[in-house]
């Protein structure tokens, strides 16, 4: 459920007409609903609380805007980070370092040291090599780094190949068959406190069977490691729960996910850690855009909009489907291709889609754009970096400025030997 709805024929975010934001801020622009963020955060927490003691670390790569993080910090969420830059953002948003979990296959020595200095809650080690390196850095500082070992369970998450992370050939985690031995070896290092196992098999998961299979395998590993006399007090089950992108799509939600986990994890007796991203922010945002013109095509007209693949990359990256709606629909419909201005054929949001009728100057929105939207934006074709707005009831504010091409240009230099 979200707080974007039509009132008097105009699409609103909570109590604010999106047309008013588009006029004031310009387009394209992302708009987030605070009430929706809070609702999703509460629904997820309440569902998962049934499985035992939990720790929630929002996977901030989904939407790292500092205002979004602040809302989630107020809801008691920590952060799952994948870089030193994300750590600094999480801390700036008021998330306690002790609630930060550091994931990622390529943490640099500088990032590991920075995270140790900040006192983060847990490192999710993705290799034996990383564990050995972190142990040395921690020992040199007289510290012990609190760690979980990320395991690759060799399970197909049945999602898009580019967001699948738990198959043996994926780069994430250590091989399942070697995990027990690596855990024991790392646990013996003075600089590490090994306390748990971690798994994350992919994103936009819409079928719970692969997760059940992965978690079941993790339970078997937990038992095997404990039988060696080692401690496993935390199980981090990652994120990945999908959200509906199509109107009326019925997917397993947090309650179904929690029920499956309660069954699989019965008897584990650990703190259960989760790293939800998309399920918290996906439906809490839209991207507003204006139609530049409608161009005649062969099979259907092209609706050319002022948003492009640099503003919302998911369709070009993952063939993703985003619902496209007029802010003030006339009731007429049309079949059209929706494209941006960028000089790439991949700058296509939809082909032959039935949509609200559009003409030049009309305002429209892509729905379910709150996750993996603005955070993936770039300035390709010397376009602006898209701004972000947050709505709260009848209030709204710009929470990320539009970065103009002139600002980017000002950071570039012609060396004097080219004069
Ligand atoms: C991306 C990621 C998540 C969040 O995935 P969602 O599909 O957005 O829930 C969680 N954990 C790790 C390690 C990730 O890389």
PDB file of C-alpha atoms in Angstrom, residues 178-343:
ATOM      1  CA  UNK A 178      34.119 -24.572   2.143  1.00  0.00           C
ATOM      2  CA  UNK A 179      32.187 -22.292   4.509  1.00  0.00           C
ATOM      3  CA  UNK A 180      32.562 -24.437   7.647  1.00  0.00           C
ATOM      4  CA  UNK A 181      36.348 -24.688   7.281  1.00  0.00           C
ATOM      5  CA  UNK A 182      36.722 -20.969   6.533  1.00  0.00           C
ATOM      6  CA  UNK A 183      34.546 -20.037   9.517  1.00  0.00           C
ATOM      7  CA  UNK A 184      36.748 -22.144  11.813  1.00  0.00           C
ATOM      8  CA  UNK A 185      39.946 -20.669  10.404  1.00  0.00           C
ATOM      9  CA  UNK A 186      38.720 -17.075  10.755  1.00  0.00           C
ATOM     10  CA  UNK A 187      37.351 -17.717  14.252  1.00  0.00           C
ATOM     11  CA  UNK A 188      40.877 -18.662  15.328  1.00  0.00           C
ATOM     12  CA  UNK A 189      42.301 -15.258  14.288  1.00  0.00           C
ATOM     13  CA  UNK A 190      42.878 -12.834  17.151  1.00  0.00           C
ATOM     14  CA  UNK A 191      41.509  -9.793  15.342  1.00  0.00           C
ATOM     15  CA  UNK A 192      38.070 -11.256  14.590  1.00  0.00           C
ATOM     16  CA  UNK A 193      35.021 -12.197  16.616  1.00  0.00           C
ATOM     17  CA  UNK A 194      33.115 -14.556  14.314  1.00  0.00           C
ATOM     18  CA  UNK A 195      29.505 -14.544  15.458  1.00  0.00           C
ATOM     19  CA  UNK A 196      27.338 -15.421  12.517  1.00  0.00           C
ATOM     20  CA  UNK A 197      26.488 -16.454   8.989  1.00  0.00           C
ATOM     21  CA  UNK A 198      25.024 -14.258   6.261  1.00  0.00           C
ATOM     22  CA  UNK A 199      23.220 -14.981   3.011  1.00  0.00           C
ATOM     23  CA  UNK A 200      21.564 -12.831   0.331  1.00  0.00           C
ATOM     24  CA  UNK A 201      20.475 -14.610  -2.852  1.00  0.00           C
ATOM     25  CA  UNK A 202      19.173 -11.744  -4.972  1.00  0.00           C
ATOM     26  CA  UNK A 203      16.710  -8.919  -5.394  1.00  0.00           C
ATOM     27  CA  UNK A 204      13.082  -8.568  -6.523  1.00  0.00           C
ATOM     28  CA  UNK A 205      12.377 -12.102  -5.284  1.00  0.00           C
ATOM     29  CA  UNK A 206       8.768 -12.987  -6.038  1.00  0.00           C
ATOM     30  CA  UNK A 207       8.810 -16.713  -5.236  1.00  0.00           C
ATOM     31  CA  UNK A 208       9.751 -17.754  -1.688  1.00  0.00           C
ATOM     32  CA  UNK A 209      10.840 -21.306  -2.594  1.00  0.00           C
ATOM     33  CA  UNK A 210      14.489 -20.411  -3.424  1.00  0.00           C
ATOM     34  CA  UNK A 211      14.810 -18.389  -0.188  1.00  0.00           C
ATOM     35  CA  UNK A 212      13.382 -21.317   1.784  1.00  0.00           C
ATOM     36  CA  UNK A 213      15.907 -23.616   0.146  1.00  0.00           C
ATOM     37  CA  UNK A 214      18.807 -21.222   0.826  1.00  0.00           C
ATOM     38  CA  UNK A 215      17.824 -20.649   4.468  1.00  0.00           C
ATOM     39  CA  UNK A 216      17.384 -24.383   4.999  1.00  0.00           C
ATOM     40  CA  UNK A 217      20.937 -24.939   3.736  1.00  0.00           C
ATOM     41  CA  UNK A 218      22.137 -22.154   6.066  1.00  0.00           C
ATOM     42  CA  UNK A 219      20.447 -23.919   9.000  1.00  0.00           C
ATOM     43  CA  UNK A 220      22.341 -27.114   8.176  1.00  0.00           C
ATOM     44  CA  UNK A 221      25.595 -25.181   8.038  1.00  0.00           C
ATOM     45  CA  UNK A 222      24.782 -23.489  11.362  1.00  0.00           C
ATOM     46  CA  UNK A 223      24.376 -26.885  12.973  1.00  0.00           C
ATOM     47  CA  UNK A 224      27.594 -28.233  11.437  1.00  0.00           C
ATOM     48  CA  UNK A 225      29.610 -25.235  12.649  1.00  0.00           C
ATOM     49  CA  UNK A 226      28.156 -25.422  16.153  1.00  0.00           C
ATOM     50  CA  UNK A 227      28.953 -29.123  16.317  1.00  0.00           C
ATOM     51  CA  UNK A 228      32.618 -28.111  15.965  1.00  0.00           C
ATOM     52  CA  UNK A 229      32.243 -26.152  19.201  1.00  0.00           C
ATOM     53  CA  UNK A 230      32.130 -22.746  17.522  1.00  0.00           C
ATOM     54  CA  UNK A 231      29.700 -19.946  18.350  1.00  0.00           C
ATOM     55  CA  UNK A 232      27.007 -18.804  15.912  1.00  0.00           C
ATOM     56  CA  UNK A 233      24.727 -16.297  17.650  1.00  0.00           C
ATOM     57  CA  UNK A 234      23.549 -14.275  14.616  1.00  0.00           C
ATOM     58  CA  UNK A 235      21.998 -15.302  11.303  1.00  0.00           C
ATOM     59  CA  UNK A 236      21.753 -12.568   8.679  1.00  0.00           C
ATOM     60  CA  UNK A 237      19.217 -13.543   6.010  1.00  0.00           C
ATOM     61  CA  UNK A 238      19.835 -10.519   3.781  1.00  0.00           C
ATOM     62  CA  UNK A 239      17.163  -8.721   1.771  1.00  0.00           C
ATOM     63  CA  UNK A 240      15.609  -9.318  -1.597  1.00  0.00           C
ATOM     64  CA  UNK A 241      11.867  -9.453  -1.012  1.00  0.00           C
ATOM     65  CA  UNK A 242      10.147  -8.183  -4.183  1.00  0.00           C
ATOM     66  CA  UNK A 243       7.503  -5.504  -4.616  1.00  0.00           C
ATOM     67  CA  UNK A 244       4.597  -5.269  -7.083  1.00  0.00           C
ATOM     68  CA  UNK A 245       5.501  -3.160 -10.130  1.00  0.00           C
ATOM     69  CA  UNK A 246       2.339  -3.921 -12.078  1.00  0.00           C
ATOM     70  CA  UNK A 247      -1.063  -2.740 -10.846  1.00  0.00           C
ATOM     71  CA  UNK A 248      -2.899  -5.579  -9.133  1.00  0.00           C
ATOM     72  CA  UNK A 249       0.162  -7.881  -9.027  1.00  0.00           C
ATOM     73  CA  UNK A 250      -0.112 -10.277  -6.053  1.00  0.00           C
ATOM     74  CA  UNK A 251       3.221 -11.186  -4.449  1.00  0.00           C
ATOM     75  CA  UNK A 252       4.315 -12.777  -1.188  1.00  0.00           C
ATOM     76  CA  UNK A 253       4.616  -9.970   1.370  1.00  0.00           C
ATOM     77  CA  UNK A 254       6.475  -9.555   4.661  1.00  0.00           C
ATOM     78  CA  UNK A 255       3.953 -11.731   6.528  1.00  0.00           C
ATOM     79  CA  UNK A 256       4.410 -14.674   4.111  1.00  0.00           C
ATOM     80  CA  UNK A 257       8.172 -14.197   4.248  1.00  0.00           C
ATOM     81  CA  UNK A 258       8.131 -14.151   8.054  1.00  0.00           C
ATOM     82  CA  UNK A 259       5.947 -17.272   8.228  1.00  0.00           C
ATOM     83  CA  UNK A 260       8.384 -19.169   5.969  1.00  0.00           C
ATOM     84  CA  UNK A 261      11.354 -18.043   8.074  1.00  0.00           C
ATOM     85  CA  UNK A 262       9.648 -18.938  11.354  1.00  0.00           C
ATOM     86  CA  UNK A 263       9.274 -22.466  10.022  1.00  0.00           C
ATOM     87  CA  UNK A 264      12.795 -22.854   8.617  1.00  0.00           C
ATOM     88  CA  UNK A 265      14.558 -21.173  11.541  1.00  0.00           C
ATOM     89  CA  UNK A 266      12.660 -22.880  14.363  1.00  0.00           C
ATOM     90  CA  UNK A 267      15.294 -24.006  16.859  1.00  0.00           C
ATOM     91  CA  UNK A 268      18.141 -21.872  15.523  1.00  0.00           C
ATOM     92  CA  UNK A 269      18.180 -19.783  18.704  1.00  0.00           C
ATOM     93  CA  UNK A 270      20.010 -16.822  17.128  1.00  0.00           C
ATOM     94  CA  UNK A 271      19.401 -13.114  16.645  1.00  0.00           C
ATOM     95  CA  UNK A 272      17.839 -12.853  13.196  1.00  0.00           C
ATOM     96  CA  UNK A 273      19.223 -10.078  11.015  1.00  0.00           C
ATOM     97  CA  UNK A 274      17.580  -8.689   7.871  1.00  0.00           C
ATOM     98  CA  UNK A 275      18.698  -6.257   5.170  1.00  0.00           C
ATOM     99  CA  UNK A 276      15.536  -5.122   3.351  1.00  0.00           C
ATOM    100  CA  UNK A 277      15.963  -2.487   0.651  1.00  0.00           C
ATOM    101  CA  UNK A 278      13.446  -2.415  -2.168  1.00  0.00           C
ATOM    102  CA  UNK A 279      10.522  -3.588  -0.020  1.00  0.00           C
ATOM    103  CA  UNK A 280      10.948  -0.487   2.178  1.00  0.00           C
ATOM    104  CA  UNK A 281      11.482   2.222  -0.458  1.00  0.00           C
ATOM    105  CA  UNK A 282      10.266   0.852  -3.828  1.00  0.00           C
ATOM    106  CA  UNK A 283       6.626   1.849  -3.643  1.00  0.00           C
ATOM    107  CA  UNK A 284       7.402   4.966  -1.599  1.00  0.00           C
ATOM    108  CA  UNK A 285       8.606   6.940  -4.625  1.00  0.00           C
ATOM    109  CA  UNK A 286       7.587   8.050  -8.108  1.00  0.00           C
ATOM    110  CA  UNK A 287       9.503   9.860 -10.824  1.00  0.00           C
ATOM    111  CA  UNK A 288       7.637  12.794 -12.355  1.00  0.00           C
ATOM    112  CA  UNK A 289       8.352  13.705 -15.973  1.00  0.00           C
ATOM    113  CA  UNK A 290       6.961  15.951 -18.720  1.00  0.00           C
ATOM    114  CA  UNK A 291       6.169  14.946 -22.285  1.00  0.00           C
ATOM    115  CA  UNK A 292       8.431  16.863 -24.690  1.00  0.00           C
ATOM    116  CA  UNK A 293       6.528  15.811 -27.791  1.00  0.00           C
ATOM    117  CA  UNK A 294       4.671  12.938 -29.350  1.00  0.00           C
ATOM    118  CA  UNK A 295       6.459  11.750 -32.464  1.00  0.00           C
ATOM    119  CA  UNK A 296       4.866   9.690 -35.214  1.00  0.00           C
ATOM    120  CA  UNK A 297       6.163   6.119 -35.389  1.00  0.00           C
ATOM    121  CA  UNK A 298       5.666   3.148 -37.672  1.00  0.00           C
ATOM    122  CA  UNK A 299       3.839   0.745 -35.342  1.00  0.00           C
ATOM    123  CA  UNK A 300       2.825   3.291 -32.682  1.00  0.00           C
ATOM    124  CA  UNK A 301       3.636   6.879 -31.708  1.00  0.00           C
ATOM    125  CA  UNK A 302       6.713   7.652 -29.580  1.00  0.00           C
ATOM    126  CA  UNK A 303       5.928   9.584 -26.408  1.00  0.00           C
ATOM    127  CA  UNK A 304       9.229  11.425 -25.905  1.00  0.00           C
ATOM    128  CA  UNK A 305       9.613  12.459 -22.256  1.00  0.00           C
ATOM    129  CA  UNK A 306      12.161  14.628 -20.480  1.00  0.00           C
ATOM    130  CA  UNK A 307      13.307  11.732 -18.239  1.00  0.00           C
ATOM    131  CA  UNK A 308      15.806   9.260 -19.613  1.00  0.00           C
ATOM    132  CA  UNK A 309      17.795   6.133 -18.780  1.00  0.00           C
ATOM    133  CA  UNK A 310      20.292   8.285 -16.855  1.00  0.00           C
ATOM    134  CA  UNK A 311      17.483   9.316 -14.446  1.00  0.00           C
ATOM    135  CA  UNK A 312      15.833   5.887 -14.099  1.00  0.00           C
ATOM    136  CA  UNK A 313      18.130   3.097 -15.236  1.00  0.00           C
ATOM    137  CA  UNK A 314      16.119   0.013 -14.321  1.00  0.00           C
ATOM    138  CA  UNK A 315      14.293  -0.463 -17.649  1.00  0.00           C
ATOM    139  CA  UNK A 316      17.537  -0.209 -19.639  1.00  0.00           C
ATOM    140  CA  UNK A 317      19.546  -2.308 -17.143  1.00  0.00           C
ATOM    141  CA  UNK A 318      17.084  -5.036 -16.202  1.00  0.00           C
ATOM    142  CA  UNK A 319      14.220  -4.750 -18.688  1.00  0.00           C
ATOM    143  CA  UNK A 320      12.234  -3.526 -15.690  1.00  0.00           C
ATOM    144  CA  UNK A 321       8.564  -2.564 -15.976  1.00  0.00           C
ATOM    145  CA  UNK A 322       7.406   0.701 -14.340  1.00  0.00           C
ATOM    146  CA  UNK A 323       3.771   1.741 -14.430  1.00  0.00           C
ATOM    147  CA  UNK A 324       3.440   5.041 -16.349  1.00  0.00           C
ATOM    148  CA  UNK A 325       0.472   7.290 -15.583  1.00  0.00           C
ATOM    149  CA  UNK A 326      -0.697  10.807 -16.392  1.00  0.00           C
ATOM    150  CA  UNK A 327      -0.778  13.229 -13.444  1.00  0.00           C
ATOM    151  CA  UNK A 328      -4.133  14.540 -14.729  1.00  0.00           C
ATOM    152  CA  UNK A 329      -5.579  11.763 -16.924  1.00  0.00           C
ATOM    153  CA  UNK A 330      -8.221  12.761 -19.465  1.00  0.00           C
ATOM    154  CA  UNK A 331      -9.765   9.297 -19.481  1.00  0.00           C
ATOM    155  CA  UNK A 332      -8.571   8.711 -23.051  1.00  0.00           C
ATOM    156  CA  UNK A 333      -6.034   5.916 -23.659  1.00  0.00           C
ATOM    157  CA  UNK A 334      -3.395   5.344 -26.329  1.00  0.00           C
ATOM    158  CA  UNK A 335      -0.851   2.690 -27.304  1.00  0.00           C
ATOM    159  CA  UNK A 336       2.648   4.143 -27.522  1.00  0.00           C
ATOM    160  CA  UNK A 337       6.358   3.646 -27.091  1.00  0.00           C
ATOM    161  CA  UNK A 338       7.773   5.650 -24.165  1.00  0.00           C
ATOM    162  CA  UNK A 339      11.291   6.936 -24.766  1.00  0.00           C
ATOM    163  CA  UNK A 340      13.753   9.482 -23.375  1.00  0.00           C
ATOM    164  CA  UNK A 341      15.993  11.973 -25.196  1.00  0.00           C
ATOM    165  CA  UNK A 342      19.294  10.019 -24.819  1.00  0.00           C
ATOM    166  CA  UNK A 343      21.047   8.859 -27.966  1.00  0.00           C
TER     167      UNK A 343
END
